[in-house]
């Protein structure tokens, strides 16, 4: 490998490392508890800080420019005035009158040296130390650092470290150079003024930064205390309006699920499940918004194979969803309890029922406009399919589902849903629609019929890289008892290409119905209830 190749490779690796480190740091900060708690305050302070610093910098640069302009314009004006006054005396070489002109120029602020030269650059008269003559005259004729209105100027440092700016202008008569005036002004007052200005600018910007940091920390401390108080209060809550919490059933990443009784004033009582946002998220507006959005979307769906939402809202700072209580098990628990896989007849029945629920959600129309909402669940998994002891089959948790009319709540490049049940198109950046639910459903029932996941990976990175292309073994390889027709149905759900996959859950349901007719399967909800009770003991009801 050549030196150039090594250098190129090193630069590429360094760039990758820098980018990865930046992304990890940014992601870590954005996911921190501080950002979750005080994201809005942080963004407001950030915008105010950037605006204040930008305005301060522009003001600072403007003031610096004005100071420079004022200094140079003063030097140019004095130089031009002297050149105009001494023109006739240079022509006549009237030294006495030239000295008078110089004495007039000496009154200019900051002037430390002035000289009038003839056309041969010989000094006719001067004012100021002799040492400056030896320093400045050799510079005569050198390239200037700038010019203004024909007057050239040059910034320099004397041997004794004194900063000067030398201005020079030819003295002309009938457009012929007959001499030159040279004036040197001390730049020290300008530099001192700029130094004071710079110190003031840094002090103000530092003070603004510290003020904003202090304000942000104060707001965060207040929010933290509010969250802590809310957590303590919610931890003791036994009722939410008319809902009386009985026992905690489960806890997820954002909410916890309670068994509860809905008790109306007239004595009407109903057993329900209440999902309550976790106390430490209750003060976070983003989480509350997402939580209520889940309830609003799920409430649109009224179907026997979808968990029904009875109510949702916020009572005394508690955001909640009251929903149908399903007394039974989720498919994940059933698969774990029946390690060799679920028998074909109950599996096909459950499969068919879920297809009915998905077809309904995918084709649900807006009640007002009649337009199809195309609600996609996006998180079909064994844990989100519930089977009751009465043989009911229901889809739960539309928490990350998305309707066509809604903007995406997910930033580009961020995946939602359980990773093992994502469709290939979700990982390759292609447009994803309701057919991703069909792929996930295929994975779930592959697992139901075999007792094993279709694939396993050692890490999330490996899963993300492999899922779009990994080959899934035919169902019959894992479970030879599966009929060919059922194998084809499940494997068609698992087509990587969305065009060759089932295009609707209704299509799957139709093929399953044909399969049941061909094999004379008459399995129903009562049979499913018997199977569930045979393998799992119903929980005692309080």
Short mmCIF file of C-alpha atoms in Angstrom, two decimals:
data_model
loop_
_atom_site.label_atom_id
_atom_site.label_comp_id
_atom_site.label_asym_id
_atom_site.label_seq_id
_atom_site.Cartn_x
_atom_site.Cartn_y
_atom_site.Cartn_z
CA UNK A 1 0.00 0.00 0.00
CA UNK A 2 1.40 3.38 -1.02
CA UNK A 3 1.87 6.32 1.33
CA UNK A 4 -0.98 8.14 -0.44
CA UNK A 5 -3.30 5.15 0.07
CA UNK A 6 -2.37 4.94 3.76
CA UNK A 7 -3.01 8.67 4.17
CA UNK A 8 -6.39 8.42 2.40
CA UNK A 9 -7.43 5.41 4.48
CA UNK A 10 -6.39 7.20 7.67
CA UNK A 11 -8.44 10.27 6.75
CA UNK A 12 -11.49 8.12 5.94
CA UNK A 13 -11.21 6.23 9.25
CA UNK A 14 -10.73 9.50 11.14
CA UNK A 15 -13.80 10.99 9.46
CA UNK A 16 -15.86 7.88 10.27
CA UNK A 17 -14.68 7.93 13.89
CA UNK A 18 -15.44 11.65 14.24
CA UNK A 19 -18.89 11.27 12.68
CA UNK A 20 -19.71 8.22 14.81
CA UNK A 21 -18.53 9.94 17.98
CA UNK A 22 -20.58 13.05 17.18
CA UNK A 23 -23.69 10.99 16.40
CA UNK A 24 -23.31 8.95 19.60
CA UNK A 25 -22.77 12.08 21.69
CA UNK A 26 -25.75 13.86 20.11
CA UNK A 27 -27.95 10.80 20.52
CA UNK A 28 -26.85 10.38 24.13
CA UNK A 29 -27.65 14.00 24.92
CA UNK A 30 -31.02 13.92 23.14
CA UNK A 31 -32.03 10.77 25.03
CA UNK A 32 -30.81 11.97 28.41
CA UNK A 33 -33.25 12.45 31.26
CA UNK A 34 -32.42 16.17 31.28
CA UNK A 35 -33.48 16.55 27.63
CA UNK A 36 -36.63 14.53 28.15
CA UNK A 37 -37.53 16.72 31.09
CA UNK A 38 -36.51 20.15 29.76
CA UNK A 39 -36.33 19.84 25.96
CA UNK A 40 -38.49 22.90 25.27
CA UNK A 41 -36.68 25.08 27.80
CA UNK A 42 -33.35 23.95 26.33
CA UNK A 43 -34.44 24.78 22.78
CA UNK A 44 -35.78 28.20 23.83
CA UNK A 45 -32.55 29.01 25.69
CA UNK A 46 -30.53 27.74 22.74
CA UNK A 47 -32.42 29.95 20.27
CA UNK A 48 -32.19 32.97 22.59
CA UNK A 49 -28.48 32.29 23.20
CA UNK A 50 -27.67 31.95 19.50
CA UNK A 51 -29.68 35.09 18.68
CA UNK A 52 -28.03 37.07 21.51
CA UNK A 53 -24.53 35.93 20.56
CA UNK A 54 -25.17 36.64 16.87
CA UNK A 55 -26.50 40.13 17.67
CA UNK A 56 -23.59 40.75 20.05
CA UNK A 57 -21.05 39.62 17.48
CA UNK A 58 -22.57 41.81 14.76
CA UNK A 59 -22.58 44.80 17.13
CA UNK A 60 -18.97 44.07 18.12
CA UNK A 61 -17.81 43.80 14.49
CA UNK A 62 -19.72 46.97 13.59
CA UNK A 63 -18.12 48.90 16.48
CA UNK A 64 -14.64 47.62 15.56
CA UNK A 65 -15.18 48.68 11.95
CA UNK A 66 -16.37 52.12 13.03
CA UNK A 67 -13.30 52.56 15.28
CA UNK A 68 -10.95 51.60 12.45
CA UNK A 69 -12.76 53.83 9.96
CA UNK A 70 -12.71 56.78 12.35
CA UNK A 71 -8.97 56.36 12.99
CA UNK A 72 -8.00 56.07 9.33
CA UNK A 73 -10.35 58.84 8.19
CA UNK A 74 -8.81 61.14 10.82
CA UNK A 75 -5.31 60.32 9.53
CA UNK A 76 -6.29 60.77 5.89
CA UNK A 77 -8.08 64.09 6.55
CA UNK A 78 -5.06 65.49 8.46
CA UNK A 79 -2.65 64.32 5.76
CA UNK A 80 -4.72 65.83 2.93
CA UNK A 81 -5.13 69.11 4.81
CA UNK A 82 -1.36 69.41 5.34
CA UNK A 83 -0.60 68.54 1.70
CA UNK A 84 -3.02 71.20 0.50
CA UNK A 85 -1.69 73.86 2.87
CA UNK A 86 1.99 73.31 2.08
CA UNK A 87 1.74 72.95 -1.73
CA UNK A 88 2.89 76.52 -2.60
CA UNK A 89 5.64 76.43 0.01
CA UNK A 90 7.03 73.09 -1.25
CA UNK A 91 7.20 74.56 -4.75
CA UNK A 92 9.16 77.55 -3.42
CA UNK A 93 10.95 75.46 -0.76
CA UNK A 94 9.88 78.03 1.82
CA UNK A 95 11.03 76.15 4.94
CA UNK A 96 9.75 78.81 7.32
CA UNK A 97 6.18 78.58 6.04
CA UNK A 98 6.45 74.78 5.89
CA UNK A 99 7.29 74.78 9.61
CA UNK A 100 4.26 76.98 10.25
CA UNK A 101 2.10 74.45 8.36
CA UNK A 102 3.60 71.61 10.40
CA UNK A 103 2.87 73.39 13.67
CA UNK A 104 -0.77 73.58 12.59
CA UNK A 105 -0.78 69.83 11.84
CA UNK A 106 0.81 69.02 15.23
CA UNK A 107 -2.51 69.83 16.89
CA UNK A 108 -4.06 66.66 15.41
CA UNK A 109 -4.85 63.98 18.01
CA UNK A 110 -2.33 61.15 18.15
CA UNK A 111 0.23 62.67 15.76
CA UNK A 112 3.76 61.64 16.80
CA UNK A 113 5.71 62.49 13.66
CA UNK A 114 5.30 64.60 10.51
CA UNK A 115 7.67 65.34 7.64
CA UNK A 116 7.50 67.27 4.37
CA UNK A 117 9.73 65.97 1.58
CA UNK A 118 10.77 67.45 -1.76
CA UNK A 119 10.53 65.67 -5.10
CA UNK A 120 13.83 63.87 -4.35
CA UNK A 121 12.42 62.54 -1.04
CA UNK A 122 14.73 64.81 0.93
CA UNK A 123 13.32 66.13 4.20
CA UNK A 124 12.50 69.82 3.96
CA UNK A 125 11.20 69.99 7.51
CA UNK A 126 9.87 67.66 10.12
CA UNK A 127 8.46 67.45 13.63
CA UNK A 128 9.01 64.57 16.00
CA UNK A 129 11.99 62.47 17.18
CA UNK A 130 14.99 62.09 14.89
CA UNK A 131 14.91 58.33 15.52
CA UNK A 132 11.58 58.14 13.74
CA UNK A 133 13.09 59.78 10.68
CA UNK A 134 15.64 56.96 10.49
CA UNK A 135 12.83 54.42 10.94
CA UNK A 136 10.20 55.89 8.64
CA UNK A 137 12.02 57.35 5.67
CA UNK A 138 13.47 54.01 4.50
CA UNK A 139 9.84 52.86 4.24
CA UNK A 140 9.05 55.63 1.78
CA UNK A 141 7.98 54.11 -1.53
CA UNK A 142 7.25 50.64 -0.15
CA UNK A 143 3.93 48.95 -0.91
CA UNK A 144 1.24 50.35 1.36
CA UNK A 145 -1.16 48.12 3.29
CA UNK A 146 -4.10 50.25 2.14
CA UNK A 147 -5.23 53.54 0.70
CA UNK A 148 -8.14 55.92 1.07
CA UNK A 149 -8.92 58.85 -1.22
CA UNK A 150 -5.42 58.63 -2.72
CA UNK A 151 -3.72 58.65 0.70
CA UNK A 152 -1.67 55.54 1.36
CA UNK A 153 -1.21 54.12 4.84
CA UNK A 154 0.94 51.45 6.42
CA UNK A 155 0.75 49.82 9.87
CA UNK A 156 4.11 49.24 11.52
CA UNK A 157 5.91 48.69 14.83
CA UNK A 158 8.89 50.87 15.80
CA UNK A 159 12.07 49.37 17.31
CA UNK A 160 10.82 50.39 20.76
CA UNK A 161 7.58 48.40 20.12
CA UNK A 162 5.39 51.44 19.52
CA UNK A 163 2.50 50.74 17.11
CA UNK A 164 2.21 53.42 14.40
CA UNK A 165 0.25 54.01 11.26
CA UNK A 166 2.11 55.97 8.59
CA UNK A 167 0.07 58.09 6.15
CA UNK A 168 1.65 59.52 3.00
CA UNK A 169 0.31 61.68 0.18
CA UNK A 170 2.15 63.23 -2.80
CA UNK A 171 2.13 67.03 -3.08
CA UNK A 172 1.32 67.90 -6.69
CA UNK A 173 1.35 71.00 -8.84
CA UNK A 174 -0.25 70.80 -12.30
CA UNK A 175 -0.44 67.02 -11.85
CA UNK A 176 3.31 66.82 -11.26
CA UNK A 177 4.69 65.41 -7.99
CA UNK A 178 6.73 68.14 -6.35
CA UNK A 179 7.01 66.54 -2.92
CA UNK A 180 5.29 64.44 -0.29
CA UNK A 181 3.87 64.72 3.22
CA UNK A 182 4.28 61.86 5.70
CA UNK A 183 2.42 61.70 9.01
CA UNK A 184 2.72 58.97 11.64
CA UNK A 185 -0.08 58.52 14.18
CA UNK A 186 0.14 56.37 17.29
CA UNK A 187 -2.12 53.33 16.94
CA UNK A 188 -1.90 52.60 20.65
CA UNK A 189 -5.14 54.45 21.60
CA UNK A 190 -6.97 52.52 18.86
CA UNK A 191 -5.58 49.21 20.07
CA UNK A 192 -6.42 50.04 23.67
CA UNK A 193 -9.98 50.96 22.68
CA UNK A 194 -10.31 47.73 20.69
CA UNK A 195 -8.88 45.74 23.59
CA UNK A 196 -11.44 47.26 25.96
CA UNK A 197 -14.19 46.58 23.44
CA UNK A 198 -13.05 42.95 23.05
CA UNK A 199 -12.97 42.48 26.82
CA UNK A 200 -16.46 43.99 27.13
CA UNK A 201 -17.75 41.74 24.35
CA UNK A 202 -16.30 38.60 25.96
CA UNK A 203 -17.63 39.63 29.37
CA UNK A 204 -21.13 40.26 28.05
CA UNK A 205 -21.25 37.03 25.99
CA UNK A 206 -19.96 35.03 28.95
CA UNK A 207 -22.51 36.69 31.24
CA UNK A 208 -25.34 35.98 28.77
CA UNK A 209 -24.21 32.35 28.45
CA UNK A 210 -24.00 31.90 32.22
CA UNK A 211 -27.35 33.65 32.67
CA UNK A 212 -29.03 31.32 30.16
CA UNK A 213 -27.37 28.26 31.71
CA UNK A 214 -28.50 29.42 35.15
CA UNK A 215 -32.02 30.04 33.85
CA UNK A 216 -32.10 26.63 32.16
CA UNK A 217 -30.84 24.86 35.29
CA UNK A 218 -33.38 26.76 37.38
CA UNK A 219 -36.21 25.75 35.05
CA UNK A 220 -34.94 22.18 35.01
CA UNK A 221 -34.73 22.11 38.81
CA UNK A 222 -38.30 23.36 38.96
CA UNK A 223 -39.42 20.77 36.41
CA UNK A 224 -37.50 18.06 38.26
CA UNK A 225 -39.20 18.98 41.53
CA UNK A 226 -42.56 19.03 39.81
CA UNK A 227 -41.85 15.59 38.32
CA UNK A 228 -40.73 14.27 41.70
CA UNK A 229 -43.85 15.61 43.40
CA UNK A 230 -45.96 14.15 40.62
CA UNK A 231 -44.27 10.75 40.93
CA UNK A 232 -44.89 10.73 44.68
CA UNK A 233 -48.50 11.74 44.19
CA UNK A 234 -49.16 9.27 41.38
CA UNK A 235 -47.50 6.47 43.33
CA UNK A 236 -50.30 6.67 45.87
CA UNK A 237 -53.16 7.12 43.39
CA UNK A 238 -55.72 4.33 43.78
CA UNK A 239 -58.43 5.94 41.66
CA UNK A 240 -58.47 7.92 38.43
CA UNK A 241 -61.84 9.58 38.23
CA UNK A 242 -64.40 6.74 38.05
CA UNK A 243 -61.69 4.10 37.59
CA UNK A 244 -60.65 2.22 40.74
CA UNK A 245 -57.27 0.55 40.29
CA UNK A 246 -57.09 -3.02 41.59
CA UNK A 247 -53.65 -4.37 40.69
CA UNK A 248 -50.78 -3.73 38.31
CA UNK A 249 -50.82 -6.18 35.39
CA UNK A 250 -47.74 -5.08 33.45
CA UNK A 251 -45.32 -2.20 32.90
CA UNK A 252 -43.79 -1.11 29.62
CA UNK A 253 -41.31 1.52 28.54
CA UNK A 254 -43.78 4.38 28.69
CA UNK A 255 -46.83 3.21 30.60
CA UNK A 256 -48.11 0.70 33.12
CA UNK A 257 -51.24 -1.40 32.87
CA UNK A 258 -53.70 -1.87 35.73
CA UNK A 259 -56.69 -4.07 36.27
CA UNK A 260 -59.44 -1.70 37.34
CA UNK A 261 -63.15 -1.32 37.93
CA UNK A 262 -65.16 1.39 36.24
CA UNK A 263 -67.85 2.42 38.74
CA UNK A 264 -70.53 4.86 37.68
CA UNK A 265 -72.56 7.00 40.07
CA UNK A 266 -75.66 4.87 39.44
CA UNK A 267 -73.77 1.77 40.57
CA UNK A 268 -72.96 0.37 37.13
CA UNK A 269 -69.67 -1.55 37.30
CA UNK A 270 -67.39 -2.84 34.55
CA UNK A 271 -64.01 -4.56 34.73
CA UNK A 272 -61.52 -2.67 32.53
CA UNK A 273 -57.82 -2.32 31.88
CA UNK A 274 -56.35 1.12 32.56
CA UNK A 275 -53.10 2.12 30.93
CA UNK A 276 -51.48 4.94 32.87
CA UNK A 277 -48.44 6.88 31.74
CA UNK A 278 -45.43 6.16 33.96
CA UNK A 279 -45.03 8.78 36.71
CA UNK A 280 -41.58 9.95 35.58
CA UNK A 281 -42.98 10.64 32.09
CA UNK A 282 -46.13 12.39 33.31
CA UNK A 283 -44.50 15.84 33.22
CA UNK A 284 -43.01 15.33 29.75
CA UNK A 285 -45.28 16.88 27.14
CA UNK A 286 -43.86 14.83 24.24
CA UNK A 287 -44.65 11.55 25.96
CA UNK A 288 -48.09 12.71 27.06
CA UNK A 289 -48.84 13.83 23.49
CA UNK A 290 -47.77 10.44 22.10
CA UNK A 291 -49.77 8.64 24.78
CA UNK A 292 -52.99 10.56 24.09
CA UNK A 293 -52.42 10.15 20.37
CA UNK A 294 -52.39 6.36 20.87
CA UNK A 295 -55.73 6.57 22.65
CA UNK A 296 -57.30 8.84 20.04
CA UNK A 297 -56.24 6.59 17.18
CA UNK A 298 -57.24 3.35 18.92
CA UNK A 299 -60.64 4.85 19.80
CA UNK A 300 -61.42 5.11 16.07
CA UNK A 301 -61.29 1.33 15.75
CA UNK A 302 -64.45 -0.52 16.77
CA UNK A 303 -64.02 -4.20 15.89
CA UNK A 304 -64.39 -7.53 17.76
CA UNK A 305 -60.76 -8.40 17.02
CA UNK A 306 -59.31 -5.13 18.30
CA UNK A 307 -59.09 -4.16 21.97
CA UNK A 308 -61.73 -1.48 22.46
CA UNK A 309 -60.99 1.90 24.04
CA UNK A 310 -63.72 3.11 26.40
CA UNK A 311 -62.18 6.44 27.35
CA UNK A 312 -59.02 8.46 27.66
CA UNK A 313 -57.87 11.79 29.01
CA UNK A 314 -56.13 13.49 31.87
CA UNK A 315 -57.46 13.69 35.42
CA UNK A 316 -55.41 15.37 38.17
CA UNK A 317 -52.21 15.23 36.05
CA UNK A 318 -52.72 11.52 35.33
CA UNK A 319 -52.91 10.69 31.61
CA UNK A 320 -54.74 7.41 31.07
CA UNK A 321 -56.50 5.12 28.61
CA UNK A 322 -59.38 2.94 29.78
CA UNK A 323 -59.83 -0.07 27.57
CA UNK A 324 -61.44 -3.43 27.29
CA UNK A 325 -60.00 -5.94 29.75
CA UNK A 326 -59.04 -9.20 28.06
CA UNK A 327 -58.87 -12.00 30.62
CA UNK A 328 -56.39 -14.39 29.06
CA UNK A 329 -52.86 -14.64 27.67
CA UNK A 330 -50.87 -12.96 24.95
CA UNK A 331 -49.40 -15.09 22.15
CA UNK A 332 -45.91 -14.70 23.57
CA UNK A 333 -47.02 -16.41 26.77
CA UNK A 334 -48.87 -19.09 24.81
CA UNK A 335 -45.82 -19.85 22.65
CA UNK A 336 -43.64 -20.11 25.75
CA UNK A 337 -46.13 -22.43 27.44
CA UNK A 338 -46.53 -24.69 24.39
CA UNK A 339 -42.86 -25.12 23.51
CA UNK A 340 -43.36 -27.45 20.54
CA UNK A 341 -45.57 -24.92 18.81
CA UNK A 342 -49.31 -24.33 18.83
CA UNK A 343 -51.39 -27.06 17.12
CA UNK A 344 -52.48 -26.24 13.59
CA UNK A 345 -56.24 -25.85 14.21
CA UNK A 346 -56.05 -23.24 17.01
CA UNK A 347 -53.16 -21.51 15.21
CA UNK A 348 -55.19 -21.16 12.00
CA UNK A 349 -58.20 -19.89 13.95
CA UNK A 350 -56.11 -17.23 15.72
CA UNK A 351 -54.42 -16.36 12.40
CA UNK A 352 -57.82 -15.85 10.73
CA UNK A 353 -59.17 -13.69 13.55
CA UNK A 354 -56.13 -11.39 13.47
CA UNK A 355 -56.50 -11.05 9.69
CA UNK A 356 -60.05 -9.79 10.21
CA UNK A 357 -58.87 -7.17 12.69
CA UNK A 358 -55.99 -6.02 10.47
CA UNK A 359 -58.17 -5.86 7.36
CA UNK A 360 -60.58 -3.64 9.28
CA UNK A 361 -57.85 -1.25 10.50
CA UNK A 362 -56.17 -1.13 7.08
CA UNK A 363 -59.44 -0.30 5.31
CA UNK A 364 -61.08 1.86 8.01
CA UNK A 365 -62.67 4.96 6.46
CA UNK A 366 -63.03 8.42 7.94
CA UNK A 367 -66.57 8.82 9.28
CA UNK A 368 -66.85 12.36 7.91
CA UNK A 369 -65.03 12.28 4.55
CA UNK A 370 -65.30 8.61 3.70
CA UNK A 371 -61.61 8.56 2.76
CA UNK A 372 -59.67 5.47 3.77
CA UNK A 373 -57.47 6.14 6.82
CA UNK A 374 -55.06 3.26 6.10
CA UNK A 375 -54.21 2.77 9.77
CA UNK A 376 -51.07 0.64 10.02
CA UNK A 377 -50.33 -1.03 13.37
CA UNK A 378 -46.51 -1.10 12.91
CA UNK A 379 -45.92 -3.25 16.01
CA UNK A 380 -47.54 -6.63 15.35
CA UNK A 381 -45.82 -9.08 17.70
CA UNK A 382 -46.81 -12.02 19.94
CA UNK A 383 -47.09 -9.69 22.94
CA UNK A 384 -49.67 -7.53 21.15
CA UNK A 385 -52.03 -10.37 20.22
CA UNK A 386 -54.32 -11.32 23.11
CA UNK A 387 -56.36 -14.51 23.50
CA UNK A 388 -59.06 -14.58 26.17
CA UNK A 389 -60.30 -17.55 28.17
CA UNK A 390 -63.57 -17.13 26.26
CA UNK A 391 -61.78 -17.76 22.96
CA UNK A 392 -61.68 -14.13 21.80
CA UNK A 393 -58.66 -12.98 19.76
CA UNK A 394 -57.76 -9.29 19.82
CA UNK A 395 -55.01 -6.98 18.59
CA UNK A 396 -53.78 -4.58 21.25
CA UNK A 397 -51.45 -1.59 21.55
CA UNK A 398 -51.90 0.75 18.62
CA UNK A 399 -49.37 3.00 20.37
CA UNK A 400 -47.07 3.50 17.37
CA UNK A 401 -49.61 2.97 14.63
CA UNK A 402 -49.92 5.60 11.95
CA UNK A 403 -52.81 6.84 9.84
CA UNK A 404 -52.27 8.19 6.36
CA UNK A 405 -53.52 11.65 7.35
CA UNK A 406 -51.02 12.02 10.21
CA UNK A 407 -47.46 13.33 10.06
CA UNK A 408 -44.81 10.86 11.11
CA UNK A 409 -43.85 11.07 14.77
CA UNK A 410 -40.57 9.35 14.01
CA UNK A 411 -37.46 11.16 12.83
CA UNK A 412 -35.75 9.90 9.69
CA UNK A 413 -33.55 6.95 10.43
CA UNK A 414 -35.27 6.08 13.72
CA UNK A 415 -37.09 2.72 13.85
CA UNK A 416 -40.22 2.00 15.82
CA UNK A 417 -41.55 -1.40 16.78
CA UNK A 418 -39.90 -4.55 18.05
CA UNK A 419 -36.81 -5.03 15.91
CA UNK A 420 -37.30 -8.77 15.29
CA UNK A 421 -40.70 -8.15 13.70
CA UNK A 422 -39.77 -5.31 11.36
CA UNK A 423 -40.30 -5.70 7.64
CA UNK A 424 -37.33 -5.36 5.22
CA UNK A 425 -38.69 -2.12 3.75
CA UNK A 426 -38.59 -0.48 7.18
CA UNK A 427 -34.84 -1.10 7.33
CA UNK A 428 -33.94 -0.17 3.75
CA UNK A 429 -35.62 3.24 3.80
CA UNK A 430 -38.26 2.33 1.22
CA UNK A 431 -41.83 3.57 1.45
CA UNK A 432 -43.66 1.32 3.92
CA UNK A 433 -47.41 0.75 3.98
CA UNK A 434 -49.91 -1.71 5.51
CA UNK A 435 -48.00 -4.65 4.00
CA UNK A 436 -45.37 -4.31 6.74
CA UNK A 437 -48.08 -5.56 9.15
CA UNK A 438 -48.54 -8.60 6.89
CA UNK A 439 -44.82 -9.40 7.05
CA UNK A 440 -44.86 -9.09 10.85
CA UNK A 441 -47.97 -11.29 11.01
CA UNK A 442 -46.12 -13.93 8.98
CA UNK A 443 -43.23 -13.84 11.46
CA UNK A 444 -45.63 -14.19 14.40
CA UNK A 445 -47.38 -17.24 12.97
CA UNK A 446 -44.16 -18.83 11.85
CA UNK A 447 -43.22 -18.61 15.53
CA UNK A 448 -46.66 -19.86 16.64
CA UNK A 449 -46.45 -22.97 14.44
CA UNK A 450 -42.81 -23.83 15.19
CA UNK A 451 -42.30 -22.55 18.72
CA UNK A 452 -39.20 -20.71 17.43
CA UNK A 453 -38.53 -17.27 15.97
CA UNK A 454 -37.94 -17.22 12.22
CA UNK A 455 -34.45 -15.81 12.85
CA UNK A 456 -32.26 -14.71 15.72
CA UNK A 457 -29.38 -12.24 15.82
CA UNK A 458 -26.66 -11.45 18.33
CA UNK A 459 -27.07 -7.68 18.12
CA UNK A 460 -29.35 -4.95 16.82
CA UNK A 461 -26.75 -3.97 14.21
CA UNK A 462 -26.63 -7.53 12.88
CA UNK A 463 -30.43 -7.61 12.74
CA UNK A 464 -30.65 -4.32 10.85
CA UNK A 465 -28.05 -5.49 8.32
CA UNK A 466 -29.43 -9.00 7.89
CA UNK A 467 -33.24 -8.77 7.94
CA UNK A 468 -33.60 -7.28 4.42
CA UNK A 469 -31.74 -10.22 2.83
CA UNK A 470 -31.70 -13.14 5.30
CA UNK A 471 -33.29 -16.33 3.98
CA UNK A 472 -36.07 -17.79 6.12
CA UNK A 473 -36.33 -21.58 6.15
CA UNK A 474 -39.63 -22.95 4.84
CA UNK A 475 -42.11 -23.62 7.62
CA UNK A 476 -42.18 -27.34 6.85
CA UNK A 477 -38.44 -27.62 7.53
CA UNK A 478 -39.04 -26.54 11.13
CA UNK A 479 -42.40 -28.32 11.51
CA UNK A 480 -43.00 -31.16 9.02
CA UNK A 481 -46.61 -31.53 10.26
CA UNK A 482 -47.58 -28.24 8.62
CA UNK A 483 -49.58 -28.88 5.40
CA UNK A 484 -48.13 -27.51 2.16
CA UNK A 485 -51.00 -25.04 1.68
CA UNK A 486 -50.46 -23.50 5.12
CA UNK A 487 -46.71 -23.39 4.52
CA UNK A 488 -47.32 -21.45 1.30
CA UNK A 489 -49.66 -19.00 3.05
CA UNK A 490 -47.18 -18.19 5.83
CA UNK A 491 -44.16 -18.00 3.49
CA UNK A 492 -46.07 -15.70 1.11
CA UNK A 493 -46.56 -13.33 4.06
CA UNK A 494 -42.76 -13.38 4.46
CA UNK A 495 -41.85 -12.39 0.90
CA UNK A 496 -39.08 -9.77 0.98
CA UNK A 497 -40.55 -8.12 -2.10
CA UNK A 498 -43.75 -6.30 -1.13
CA UNK A 499 -45.13 -6.81 -4.64
CA UNK A 500 -45.11 -10.63 -4.28
CA UNK A 501 -46.25 -10.56 -0.66
CA UNK A 502 -49.96 -10.73 0.22
CA UNK A 503 -51.42 -7.35 -0.67
CA UNK A 504 -54.07 -7.40 2.06
CA UNK A 505 -54.99 -9.19 5.26
CA UNK A 506 -58.29 -9.98 3.56
CA UNK A 507 -56.38 -12.02 0.98
CA UNK A 508 -54.76 -14.07 3.75
CA UNK A 509 -58.14 -14.59 5.40
CA UNK A 510 -59.65 -15.87 2.14
CA UNK A 511 -56.82 -18.39 1.63
CA UNK A 512 -57.10 -19.55 5.25
CA UNK A 513 -60.85 -20.05 4.79
CA UNK A 514 -60.16 -22.17 1.70
CA UNK A 515 -57.53 -24.13 3.66
CA UNK A 516 -60.03 -24.81 6.48
CA UNK A 517 -62.67 -25.98 4.01
CA UNK A 518 -60.20 -28.25 2.25
CA UNK A 519 -59.12 -29.83 5.55
CA UNK A 520 -62.61 -29.75 7.09
CA UNK A 521 -61.48 -27.65 10.05
CA UNK A 522 -64.43 -26.46 12.15
CA UNK A 523 -62.45 -25.01 15.03
CA UNK A 524 -64.16 -22.05 16.74
CA UNK A 525 -63.88 -19.70 19.74
CA UNK A 526 -65.26 -22.31 22.16
CA UNK A 527 -62.58 -24.76 21.07
CA UNK A 528 -59.89 -22.11 21.50
CA UNK A 529 -61.19 -21.34 25.00
CA UNK A 530 -60.94 -25.03 25.90
CA UNK A 531 -57.36 -25.26 24.59
CA UNK A 532 -56.31 -22.17 26.53
CA UNK A 533 -57.89 -23.37 29.77
CA UNK A 534 -56.28 -26.77 29.29
CA UNK A 535 -52.77 -25.30 29.19
CA UNK A 536 -53.19 -22.19 31.35
CA UNK A 537 -55.08 -21.72 34.58
CA UNK A 538 -57.33 -18.64 34.58
CA UNK A 539 -56.38 -16.02 37.17
CA UNK A 540 -58.70 -15.66 40.13
CA UNK A 541 -60.87 -12.58 39.75
CA UNK A 542 -61.15 -10.12 42.61
#
